Coordinates of C-alpha atoms in Angstrom, one line a residue:
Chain A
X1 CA 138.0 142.0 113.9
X2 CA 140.6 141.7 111.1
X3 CA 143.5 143.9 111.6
X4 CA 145.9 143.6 109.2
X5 CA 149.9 143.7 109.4
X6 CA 152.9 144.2 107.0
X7 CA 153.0 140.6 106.8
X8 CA 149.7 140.7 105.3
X9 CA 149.6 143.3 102.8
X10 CA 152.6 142.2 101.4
X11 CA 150.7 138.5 100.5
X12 CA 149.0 138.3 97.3
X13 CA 145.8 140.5 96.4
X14 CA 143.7 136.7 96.6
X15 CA 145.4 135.7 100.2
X16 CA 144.1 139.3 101.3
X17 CA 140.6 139.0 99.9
X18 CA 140.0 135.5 101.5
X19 CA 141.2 136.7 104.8
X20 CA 138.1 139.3 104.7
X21 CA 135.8 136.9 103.9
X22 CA 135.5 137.2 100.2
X23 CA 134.2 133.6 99.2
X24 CA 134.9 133.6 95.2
X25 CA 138.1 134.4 95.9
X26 CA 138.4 131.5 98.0
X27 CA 136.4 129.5 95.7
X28 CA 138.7 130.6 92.7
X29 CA 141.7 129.1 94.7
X30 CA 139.9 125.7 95.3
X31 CA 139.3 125.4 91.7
X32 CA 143.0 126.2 90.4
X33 CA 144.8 123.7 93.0
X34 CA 141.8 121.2 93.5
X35 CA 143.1 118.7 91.3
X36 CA 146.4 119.0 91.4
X37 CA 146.2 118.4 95.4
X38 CA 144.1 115.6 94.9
X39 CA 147.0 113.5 92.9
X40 CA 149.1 114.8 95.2
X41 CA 147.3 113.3 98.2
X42 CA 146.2 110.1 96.1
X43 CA 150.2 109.0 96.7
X44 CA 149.9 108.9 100.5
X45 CA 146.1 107.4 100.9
X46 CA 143.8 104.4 100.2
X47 CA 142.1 106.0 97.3
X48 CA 140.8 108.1 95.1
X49 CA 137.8 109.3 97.4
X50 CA 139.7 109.8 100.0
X51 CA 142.7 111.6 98.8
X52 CA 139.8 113.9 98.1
X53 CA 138.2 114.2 101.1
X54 CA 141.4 115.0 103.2
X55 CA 142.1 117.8 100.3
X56 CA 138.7 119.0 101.2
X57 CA 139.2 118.9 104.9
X58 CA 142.2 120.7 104.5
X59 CA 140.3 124.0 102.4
X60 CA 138.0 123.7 105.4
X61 CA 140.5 123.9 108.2
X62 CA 142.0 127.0 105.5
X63 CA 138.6 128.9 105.4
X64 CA 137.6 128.2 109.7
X65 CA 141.3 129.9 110.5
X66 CA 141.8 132.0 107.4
X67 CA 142.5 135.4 109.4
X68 CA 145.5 133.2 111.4
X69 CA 146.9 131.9 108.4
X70 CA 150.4 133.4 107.7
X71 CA 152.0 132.4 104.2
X72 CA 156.0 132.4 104.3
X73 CA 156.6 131.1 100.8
X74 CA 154.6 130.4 98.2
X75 CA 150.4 130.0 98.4
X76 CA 151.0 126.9 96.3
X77 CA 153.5 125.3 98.9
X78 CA 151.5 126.5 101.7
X79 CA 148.8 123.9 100.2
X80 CA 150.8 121.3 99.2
X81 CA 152.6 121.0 102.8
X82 CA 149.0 121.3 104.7
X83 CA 147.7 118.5 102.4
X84 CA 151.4 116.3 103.0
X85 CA 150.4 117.1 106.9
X86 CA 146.9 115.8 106.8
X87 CA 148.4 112.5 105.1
X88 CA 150.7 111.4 107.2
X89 CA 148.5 112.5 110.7
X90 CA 146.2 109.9 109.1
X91 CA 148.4 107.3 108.2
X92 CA 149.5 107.6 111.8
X93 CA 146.5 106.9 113.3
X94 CA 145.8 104.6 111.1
X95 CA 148.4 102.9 112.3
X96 CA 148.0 103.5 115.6
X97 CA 144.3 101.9 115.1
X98 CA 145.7 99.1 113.4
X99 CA 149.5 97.9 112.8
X100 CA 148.5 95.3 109.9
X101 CA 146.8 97.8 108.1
X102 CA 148.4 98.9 104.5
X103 CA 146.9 102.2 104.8
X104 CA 150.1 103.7 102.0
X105 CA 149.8 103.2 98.5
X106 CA 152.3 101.0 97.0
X107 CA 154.8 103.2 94.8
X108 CA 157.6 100.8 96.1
X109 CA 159.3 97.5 96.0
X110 CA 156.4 95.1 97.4
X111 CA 158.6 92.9 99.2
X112 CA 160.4 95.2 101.3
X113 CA 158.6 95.7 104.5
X114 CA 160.7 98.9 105.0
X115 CA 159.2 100.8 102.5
X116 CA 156.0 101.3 103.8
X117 CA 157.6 102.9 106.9
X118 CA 156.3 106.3 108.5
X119 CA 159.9 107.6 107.5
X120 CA 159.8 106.3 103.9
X121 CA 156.6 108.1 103.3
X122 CA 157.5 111.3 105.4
X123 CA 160.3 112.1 103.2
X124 CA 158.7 110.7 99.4
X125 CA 156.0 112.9 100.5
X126 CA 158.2 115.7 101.1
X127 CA 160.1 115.3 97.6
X128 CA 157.1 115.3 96.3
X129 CA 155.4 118.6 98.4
X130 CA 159.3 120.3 97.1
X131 CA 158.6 119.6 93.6
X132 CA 154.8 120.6 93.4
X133 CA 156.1 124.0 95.3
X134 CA 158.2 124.7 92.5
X135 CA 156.9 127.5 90.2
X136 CA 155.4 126.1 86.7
X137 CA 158.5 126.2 84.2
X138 CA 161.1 125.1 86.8
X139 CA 158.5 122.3 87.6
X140 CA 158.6 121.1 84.2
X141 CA 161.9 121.5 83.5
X142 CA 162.6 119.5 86.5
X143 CA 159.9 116.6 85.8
X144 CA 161.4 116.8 82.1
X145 CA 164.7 115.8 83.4
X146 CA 164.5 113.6 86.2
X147 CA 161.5 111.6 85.4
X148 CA 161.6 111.3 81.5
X149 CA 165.3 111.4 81.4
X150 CA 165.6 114.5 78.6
X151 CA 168.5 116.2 77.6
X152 CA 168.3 119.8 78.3
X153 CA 168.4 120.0 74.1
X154 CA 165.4 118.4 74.2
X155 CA 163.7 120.1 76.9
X156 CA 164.6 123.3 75.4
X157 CA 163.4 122.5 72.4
X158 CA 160.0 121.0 73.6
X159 CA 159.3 124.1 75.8
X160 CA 160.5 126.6 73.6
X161 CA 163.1 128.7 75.8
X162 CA 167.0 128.5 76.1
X163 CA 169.4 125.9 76.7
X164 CA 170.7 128.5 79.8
X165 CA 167.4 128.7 81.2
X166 CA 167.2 125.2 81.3
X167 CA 170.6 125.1 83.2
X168 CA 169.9 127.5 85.2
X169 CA 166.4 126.3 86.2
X170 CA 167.6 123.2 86.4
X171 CA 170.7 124.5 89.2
X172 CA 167.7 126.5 91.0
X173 CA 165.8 123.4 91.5
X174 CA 168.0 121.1 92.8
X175 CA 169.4 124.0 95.3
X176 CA 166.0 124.3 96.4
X177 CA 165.4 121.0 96.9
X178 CA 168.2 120.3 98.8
X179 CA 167.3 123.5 101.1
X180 CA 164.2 121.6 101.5
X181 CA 164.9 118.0 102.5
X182 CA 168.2 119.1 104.9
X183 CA 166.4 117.3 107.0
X184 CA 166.2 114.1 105.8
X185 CA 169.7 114.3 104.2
X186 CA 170.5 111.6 106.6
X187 CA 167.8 109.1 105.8
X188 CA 168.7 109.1 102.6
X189 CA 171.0 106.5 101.0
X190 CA 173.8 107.6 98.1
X191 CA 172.2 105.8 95.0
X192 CA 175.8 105.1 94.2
X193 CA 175.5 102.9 91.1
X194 CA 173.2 105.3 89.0
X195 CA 176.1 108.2 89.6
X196 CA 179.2 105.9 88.7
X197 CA 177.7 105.1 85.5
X198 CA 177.5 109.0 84.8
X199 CA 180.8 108.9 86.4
X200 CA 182.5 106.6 84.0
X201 CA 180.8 107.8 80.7
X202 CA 182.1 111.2 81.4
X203 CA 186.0 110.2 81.6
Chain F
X1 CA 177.8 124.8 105.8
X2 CA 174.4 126.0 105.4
X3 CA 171.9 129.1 104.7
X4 CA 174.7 132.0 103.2
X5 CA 177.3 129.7 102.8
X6 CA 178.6 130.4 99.4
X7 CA 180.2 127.4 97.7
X8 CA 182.0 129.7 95.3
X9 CA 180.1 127.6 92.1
X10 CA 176.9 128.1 90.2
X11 CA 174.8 125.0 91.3
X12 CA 173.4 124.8 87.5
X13 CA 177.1 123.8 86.6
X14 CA 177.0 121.1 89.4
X15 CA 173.5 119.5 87.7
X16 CA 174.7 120.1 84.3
X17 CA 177.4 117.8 86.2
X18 CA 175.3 115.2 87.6
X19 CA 172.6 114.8 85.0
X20 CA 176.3 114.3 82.1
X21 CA 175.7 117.0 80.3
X22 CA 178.9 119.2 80.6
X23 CA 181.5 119.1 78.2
X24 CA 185.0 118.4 78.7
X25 CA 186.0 121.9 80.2
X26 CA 183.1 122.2 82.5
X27 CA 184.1 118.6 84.5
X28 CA 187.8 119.9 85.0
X29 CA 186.3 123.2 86.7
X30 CA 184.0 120.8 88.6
X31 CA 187.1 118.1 89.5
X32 CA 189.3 121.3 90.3
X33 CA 186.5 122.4 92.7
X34 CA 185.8 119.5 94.2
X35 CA 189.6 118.9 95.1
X36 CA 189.6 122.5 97.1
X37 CA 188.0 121.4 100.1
X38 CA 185.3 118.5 102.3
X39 CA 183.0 121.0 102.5
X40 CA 182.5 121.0 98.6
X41 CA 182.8 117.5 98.4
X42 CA 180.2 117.2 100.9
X43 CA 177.7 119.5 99.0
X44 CA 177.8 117.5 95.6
X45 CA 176.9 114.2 97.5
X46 CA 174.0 116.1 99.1
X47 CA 173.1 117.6 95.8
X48 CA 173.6 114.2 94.2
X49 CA 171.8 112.4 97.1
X50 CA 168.5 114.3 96.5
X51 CA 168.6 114.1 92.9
X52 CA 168.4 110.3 93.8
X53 CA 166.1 109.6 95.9
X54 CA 164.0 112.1 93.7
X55 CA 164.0 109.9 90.6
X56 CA 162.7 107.2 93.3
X57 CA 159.1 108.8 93.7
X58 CA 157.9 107.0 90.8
X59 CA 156.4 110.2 89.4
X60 CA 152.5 108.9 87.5
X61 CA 150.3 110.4 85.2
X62 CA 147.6 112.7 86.9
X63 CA 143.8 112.1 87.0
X64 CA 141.4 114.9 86.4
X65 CA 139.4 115.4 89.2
X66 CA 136.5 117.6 89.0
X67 CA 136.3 120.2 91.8
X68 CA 132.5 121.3 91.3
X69 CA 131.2 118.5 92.7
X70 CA 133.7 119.2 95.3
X71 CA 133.1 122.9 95.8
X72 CA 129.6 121.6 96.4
X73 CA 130.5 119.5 99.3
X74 CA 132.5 122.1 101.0
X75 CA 130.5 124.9 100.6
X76 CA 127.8 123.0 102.5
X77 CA 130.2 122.3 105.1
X78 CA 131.4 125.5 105.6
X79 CA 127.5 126.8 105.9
X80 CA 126.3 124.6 108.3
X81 CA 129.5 125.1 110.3
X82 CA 128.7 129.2 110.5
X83 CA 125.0 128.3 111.4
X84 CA 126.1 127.7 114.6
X85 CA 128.0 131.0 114.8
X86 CA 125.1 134.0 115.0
X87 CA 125.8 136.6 117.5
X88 CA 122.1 136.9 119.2
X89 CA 120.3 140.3 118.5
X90 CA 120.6 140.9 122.3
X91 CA 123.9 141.5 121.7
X92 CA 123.7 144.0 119.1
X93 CA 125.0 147.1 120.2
X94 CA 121.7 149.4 121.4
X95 CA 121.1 151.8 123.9
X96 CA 118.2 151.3 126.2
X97 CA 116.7 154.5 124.4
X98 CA 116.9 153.8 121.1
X99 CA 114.9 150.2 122.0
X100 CA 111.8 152.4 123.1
X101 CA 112.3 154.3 120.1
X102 CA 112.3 151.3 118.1
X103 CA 109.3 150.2 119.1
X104 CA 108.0 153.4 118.1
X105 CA 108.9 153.5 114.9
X106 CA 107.9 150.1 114.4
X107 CA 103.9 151.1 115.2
X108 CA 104.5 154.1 113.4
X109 CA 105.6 152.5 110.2
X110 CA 103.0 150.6 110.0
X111 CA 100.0 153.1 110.6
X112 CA 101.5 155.3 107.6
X113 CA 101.0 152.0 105.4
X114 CA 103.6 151.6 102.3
X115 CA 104.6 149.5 99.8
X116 CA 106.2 146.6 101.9
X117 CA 105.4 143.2 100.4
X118 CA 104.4 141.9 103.3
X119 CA 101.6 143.9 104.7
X120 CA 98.9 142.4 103.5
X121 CA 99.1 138.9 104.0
X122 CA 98.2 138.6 107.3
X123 CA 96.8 142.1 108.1
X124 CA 97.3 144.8 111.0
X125 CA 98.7 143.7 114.2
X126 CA 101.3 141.4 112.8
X127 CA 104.2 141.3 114.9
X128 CA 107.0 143.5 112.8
X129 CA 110.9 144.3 113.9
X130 CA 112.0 147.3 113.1
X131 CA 116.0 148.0 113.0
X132 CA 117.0 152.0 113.1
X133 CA 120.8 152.6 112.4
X134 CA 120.9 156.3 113.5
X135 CA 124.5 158.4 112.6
X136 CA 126.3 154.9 113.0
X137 CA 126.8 151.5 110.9
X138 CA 124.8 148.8 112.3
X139 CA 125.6 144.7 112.4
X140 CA 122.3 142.6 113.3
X141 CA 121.7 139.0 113.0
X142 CA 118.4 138.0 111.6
X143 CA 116.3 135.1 112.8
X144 CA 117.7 132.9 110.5
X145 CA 121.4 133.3 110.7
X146 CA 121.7 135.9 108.3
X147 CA 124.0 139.4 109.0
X148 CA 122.7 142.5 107.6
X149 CA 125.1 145.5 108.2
X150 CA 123.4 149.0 108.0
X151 CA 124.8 152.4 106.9
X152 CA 123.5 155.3 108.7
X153 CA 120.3 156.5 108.3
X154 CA 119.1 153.6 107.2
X155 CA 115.6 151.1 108.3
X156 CA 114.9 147.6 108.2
X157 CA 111.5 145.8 108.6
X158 CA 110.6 142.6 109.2
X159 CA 108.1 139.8 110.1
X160 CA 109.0 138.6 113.9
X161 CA 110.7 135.4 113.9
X162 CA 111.0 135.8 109.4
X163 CA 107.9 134.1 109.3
X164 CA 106.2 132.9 106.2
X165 CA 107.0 130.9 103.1
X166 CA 109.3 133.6 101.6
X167 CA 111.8 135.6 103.9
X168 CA 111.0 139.2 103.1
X169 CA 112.9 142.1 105.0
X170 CA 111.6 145.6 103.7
X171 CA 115.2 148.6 103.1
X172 CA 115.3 151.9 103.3
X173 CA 119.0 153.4 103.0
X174 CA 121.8 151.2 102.7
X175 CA 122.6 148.0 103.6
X176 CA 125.1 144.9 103.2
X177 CA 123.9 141.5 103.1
X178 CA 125.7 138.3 104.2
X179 CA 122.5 135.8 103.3
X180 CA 122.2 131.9 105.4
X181 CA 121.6 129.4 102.7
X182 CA 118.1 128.2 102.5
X183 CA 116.8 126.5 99.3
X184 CA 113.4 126.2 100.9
X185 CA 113.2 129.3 101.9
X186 CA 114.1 132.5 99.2
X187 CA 115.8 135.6 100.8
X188 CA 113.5 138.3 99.4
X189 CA 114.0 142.1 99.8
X190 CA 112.0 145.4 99.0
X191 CA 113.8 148.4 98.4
X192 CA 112.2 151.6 96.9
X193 CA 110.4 149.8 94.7
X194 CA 112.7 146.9 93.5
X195 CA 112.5 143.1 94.2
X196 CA 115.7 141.6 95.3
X197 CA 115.9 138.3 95.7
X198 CA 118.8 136.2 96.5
X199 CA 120.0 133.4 95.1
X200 CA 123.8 133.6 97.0
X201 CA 125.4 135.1 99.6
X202 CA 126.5 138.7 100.0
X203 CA 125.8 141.9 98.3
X204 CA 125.3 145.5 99.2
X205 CA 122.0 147.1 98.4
X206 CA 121.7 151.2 97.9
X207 CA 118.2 152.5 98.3
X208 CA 118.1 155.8 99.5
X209 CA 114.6 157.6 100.1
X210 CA 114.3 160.4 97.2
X211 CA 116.7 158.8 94.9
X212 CA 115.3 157.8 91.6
X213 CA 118.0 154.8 91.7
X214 CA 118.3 151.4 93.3
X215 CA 121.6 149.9 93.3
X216 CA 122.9 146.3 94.1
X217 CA 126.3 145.2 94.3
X218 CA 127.2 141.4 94.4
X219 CA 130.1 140.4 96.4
X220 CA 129.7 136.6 95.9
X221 CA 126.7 134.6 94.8
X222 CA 123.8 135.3 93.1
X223 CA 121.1 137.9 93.6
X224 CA 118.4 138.7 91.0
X225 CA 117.1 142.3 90.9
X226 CA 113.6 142.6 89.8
X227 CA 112.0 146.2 89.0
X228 CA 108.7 147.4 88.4
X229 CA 108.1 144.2 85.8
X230 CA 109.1 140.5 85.8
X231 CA 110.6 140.9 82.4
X232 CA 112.5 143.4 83.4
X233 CA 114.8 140.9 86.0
X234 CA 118.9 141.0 85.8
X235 CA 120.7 138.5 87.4
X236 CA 124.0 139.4 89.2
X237 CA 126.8 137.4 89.5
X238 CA 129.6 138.1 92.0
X239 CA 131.2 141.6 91.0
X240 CA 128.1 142.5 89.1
X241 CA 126.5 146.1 89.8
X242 CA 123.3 146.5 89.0
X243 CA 121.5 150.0 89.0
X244 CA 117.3 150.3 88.9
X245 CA 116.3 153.6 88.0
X246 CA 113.1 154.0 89.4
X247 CA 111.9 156.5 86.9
X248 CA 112.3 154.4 83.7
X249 CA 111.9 151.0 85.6
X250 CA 114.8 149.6 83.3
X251 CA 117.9 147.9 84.7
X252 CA 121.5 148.6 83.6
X253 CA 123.8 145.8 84.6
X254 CA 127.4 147.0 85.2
X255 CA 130.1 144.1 85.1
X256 CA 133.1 146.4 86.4
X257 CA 131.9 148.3 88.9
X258 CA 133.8 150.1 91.3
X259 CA 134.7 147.8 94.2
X260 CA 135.1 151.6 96.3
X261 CA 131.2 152.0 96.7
X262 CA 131.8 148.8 99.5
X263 CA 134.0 151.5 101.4
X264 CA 131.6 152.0 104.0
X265 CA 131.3 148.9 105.0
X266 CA 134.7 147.3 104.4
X267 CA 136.8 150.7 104.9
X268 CA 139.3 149.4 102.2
X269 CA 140.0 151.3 99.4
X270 CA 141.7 150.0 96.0
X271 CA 143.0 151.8 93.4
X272 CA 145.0 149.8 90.7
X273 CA 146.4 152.4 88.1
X274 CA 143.7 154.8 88.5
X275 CA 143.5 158.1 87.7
X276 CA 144.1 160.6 89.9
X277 CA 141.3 162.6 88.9
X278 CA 138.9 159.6 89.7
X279 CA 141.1 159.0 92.9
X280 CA 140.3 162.8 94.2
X281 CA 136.5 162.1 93.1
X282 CA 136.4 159.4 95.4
X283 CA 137.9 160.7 98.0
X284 CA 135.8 164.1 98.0
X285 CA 132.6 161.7 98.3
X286 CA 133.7 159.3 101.0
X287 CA 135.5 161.6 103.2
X288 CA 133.6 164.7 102.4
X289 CA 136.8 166.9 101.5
X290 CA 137.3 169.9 98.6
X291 CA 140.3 169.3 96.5
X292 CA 142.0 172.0 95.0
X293 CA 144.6 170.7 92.4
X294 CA 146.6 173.4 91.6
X295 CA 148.2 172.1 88.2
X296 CA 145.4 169.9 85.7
X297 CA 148.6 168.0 85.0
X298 CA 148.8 166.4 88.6
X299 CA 145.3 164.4 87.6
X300 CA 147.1 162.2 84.9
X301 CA 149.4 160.7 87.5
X302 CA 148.3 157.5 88.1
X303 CA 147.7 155.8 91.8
X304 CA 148.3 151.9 92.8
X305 CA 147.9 151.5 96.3
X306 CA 145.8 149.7 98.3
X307 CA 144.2 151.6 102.2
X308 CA 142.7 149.5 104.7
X309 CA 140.7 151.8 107.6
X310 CA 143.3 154.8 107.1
X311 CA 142.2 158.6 107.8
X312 CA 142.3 161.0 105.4
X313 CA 145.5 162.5 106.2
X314 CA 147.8 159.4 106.3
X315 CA 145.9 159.0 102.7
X316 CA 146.9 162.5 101.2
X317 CA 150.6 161.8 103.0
X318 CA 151.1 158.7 101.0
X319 CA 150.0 160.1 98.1
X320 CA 152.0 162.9 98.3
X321 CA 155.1 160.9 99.1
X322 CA 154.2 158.9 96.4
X323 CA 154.5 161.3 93.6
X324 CA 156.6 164.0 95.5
X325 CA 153.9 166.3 95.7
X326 CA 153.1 169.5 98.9
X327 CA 149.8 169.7 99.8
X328 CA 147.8 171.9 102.5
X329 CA 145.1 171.0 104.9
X330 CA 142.6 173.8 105.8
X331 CA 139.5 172.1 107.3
X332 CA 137.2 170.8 104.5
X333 CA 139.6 171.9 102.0
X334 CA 142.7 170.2 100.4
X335 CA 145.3 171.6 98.4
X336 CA 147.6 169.8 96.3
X337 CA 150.5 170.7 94.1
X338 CA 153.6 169.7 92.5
X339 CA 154.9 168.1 89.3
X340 CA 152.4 166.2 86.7
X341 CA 152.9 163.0 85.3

């Protein structure tokens, strides 16, 4: 019997309907995140196919338990982090099946046997889960500046909105981010050489 | 060091620092803060640690992927998952009684001979089911998987077993759908005189005895309502309405209908910036109460708010709490007042 709480009639008007069975609004919410999961996923799997399947596995596993399903943040990193979850369980029994086994896509340095450990991909994966969670225009901002290296002159000019909003979008990003992989704070190395440069043209 | 810990400096300043994009002025506030204490010191290296390791994901184009193909697949999966999920009819909620009755009715139906598609295929003594929902709603499963949920008053017919090429069940009343896929197979219904046939998955179908109208209501799927002739067949997406009037034998398709006719069945009510006038109207009808507004202004205040299985007095609290307004409660009757909108 559903019985809703607070908890639940304060998620959006789509979380509510899906939870009472309503399949276009279910299907409305595998076709907006659909692809976008499915690059997602591609990172952390063999291929294309099945990046795809586990993406579908995990809107099946969504719509079986949908009346248990609790959303704390965001619907969007709800799905990203049951997708990242998915991954790695199979990349673990992959491994478990067999050690020689490349099952993770190469995004790294070849040579370095290190990079294709669990831990490497647990936290790329979560980066990667913290930046899809983002909302849109802090998304892009973010990708704008990290990964195409734009000033925030340019960014503001190419999406047409302020030089503050890109600063501040920018500082909510980061802070976010941060909040997010407190975890793995101590896996991760200080990239020391890319921040003296910045250090030293500064003065 | 963590969750409310304020470092006393607006994190955009400190990536404004990192990425080199503060002037001359902003890096001495940023030095000056970075000499107050470890605990600042520490931050920026965690702040400067993720923006690292961040540029390190290697961030690639996207591919399109197409998610019909995909839909496809899962809807499949999910349907041949719930096969396996029907609640017997034994377990229906029915009182020994009302089974005798049933079986009653069923002979009795059948003697007064009507309009049900079926009838003459295979002549008298066909085996029929007949499903009564007396003052109560109803839930049965169907042979095939399917769920039908009856309002009160309302009768179902079918062939034992859903026998035959088509699957025909014969309404009268009211009843709501929830259809098992079966390409081979079409879902057919009669009801008062129109021919529904489905194509999806659930829908709520209104055809009370004596009423000149027919109405469907498509909650996902497909159904197509037929009336007295073939070219006069509307197909209903999800959301749809569509009303037969039995008179006219014409169609009228309504694309916004109001979700509020499902309240019987779901017992949630929606009202999204709607009228209080409307929002009395529906009230009056589903919980069979007078209003009696006592200023015409009170009917222009609009209502958002959403009710899931709630009486009709926690309703008429919230609303009055809502706008600040007294009401009354004699028996059937409601009074309202208070300041308009």
């Amino acid at each position: 019997m559903y019985e809703p709480s607070i908890q639940t009639l304060l998620e959006p008007l789509q979380i509510q309907k899906i939870k009472q069975g309503d399949s276009s609004a279910f299907e409305e919410l595998f076709h907006s995140y659909y692809s976008d999961l499915c690059n997602f996923a591609l990172k952390f799997s063999p291929d294309a196919s099945s990046a795809e399947e586990t993406v579908q596995e995990m809107f099946f596993k969504f719509w079986e338990k949908r009346n248990d399903i609790q959303i704390q943040s965001s619907v969007r990193s709800y799905l990203f982090g049951s997708v990242r979850n998915l991954c790695l369980n199979h990349i673990k029994h992959s491994k478990i099946k067999d050690r020689h086994s490349q099952y993770v896509r190469h995004t790294q340095n070849e040579q370095d046997e290190g990079a294709h450990s669990i831990e490497n991909v647990e936290l790329e994966s979560k980066i990667l889960e913290a930046i899809e969670s983002m909302p849109e225009e802090r998304r892009k901002i973010f990708r704008l500046s990290r990964f195409e290296h734009k000033k925030y002159r340019e960014i503001a000019h190419d999406l047409g909105i302020s030089i503050k909003t890109v600063e501040a979008q920018m500082g909510k990003a980061l802070k976010f981010m941060r909040t997010e992989l407190t975890d793995y704070l101590v896996w991760i190395v200080v990239f020391a050489v890319e921040f003296i440069d910045k250090f030293l043209s500064n003065g | 060091m963590e969750n409310g810990h304020s470092y006393h400096i607006d994190e955009a300043l400190l990536v404004k620092y990192l990425t080199g994009e503060t002037g001359t002025e902003e890096n001495d506030k940023v030095l000056k803060w970075l000499e107050e204490s470890d605990a600042n010191r520490e931050y920026l290296d965690s702040l400067q640690k993720v923006w690292g390791v961040a540029g390190n994901t290697g961030y690639e184009k996207p591919i399109l992927f197409n998610s019909n193909p995909a839909w496809e697949k899962l809807q499949q999966r999910i349907l041949g998952n719930e096969i396996t999920k029907v609640i017997p009819i034994s377990q229906a909620r029915k009182p020994a009684n009302l089974r005798i009755l049933l079986r009653v009715a069923a002979i009795l139906v059948l003697a007064v001979g009507s309009y049900w598609i079926f009838q003459t295929v295979n002549g008298p003594g066909q085996d029929l089911v007949a499903l009564n929902s007396g003052t109560e709603t109803q839930i049965n499963s169907l042979p095939d998987g399917s769920e039908i949920t009856m309002n009160a008053a309302s009768t179902i017919e079918y062939k034992k077993d859903l026998k035959g090429d088509k699957r025909e069940i014969a309404l009268k009343g009211e009843a709501y759908f929830k259809v098992q896929r079966d390409i081979d197979r079409p879902f057919v219904i009669e009801a008062g005189g129109a021919l529904i046939e489905v194509l999806g998955t659930e829908f709520n179908v209104k055809a009370i005895p004596g009423d000149s109208l027919v109405e469907v209501l498509v909650s996902s799927g497909k159904v197509k309502l037929t009336g007295s002739s073939e070219d006069q067949a509307v197909v209903l997406n999800a959301d749809e309405k569509g009303v037969l009037n039995l008179n006219t034998g014409r169609i009228v398709k309504i694309e916004t209908p109001d979700l509020n006719d499902l309240y019987w069945k779901r017992k949630i009510l929606v009202f999204r910036e709607t009228g209080m006038g409307t929002v009395i109207e529906t009230l009056e009808e589903i919980f069979g109460k007078k209003f009696i507004v006592e200023k015409p202004a009170l009917n222009k205040c609009k209502l958002t708010a959403t009710f899931i299985d709630e009486p009709i007095e926690s309703v008429i609290a919230i609303i009055a709490s809502t706008f600040n307004w007294t009401y009354e409660l004699n028996g059937d009757e409601i009074k309202m007042n208070g300041e308009g909108c």
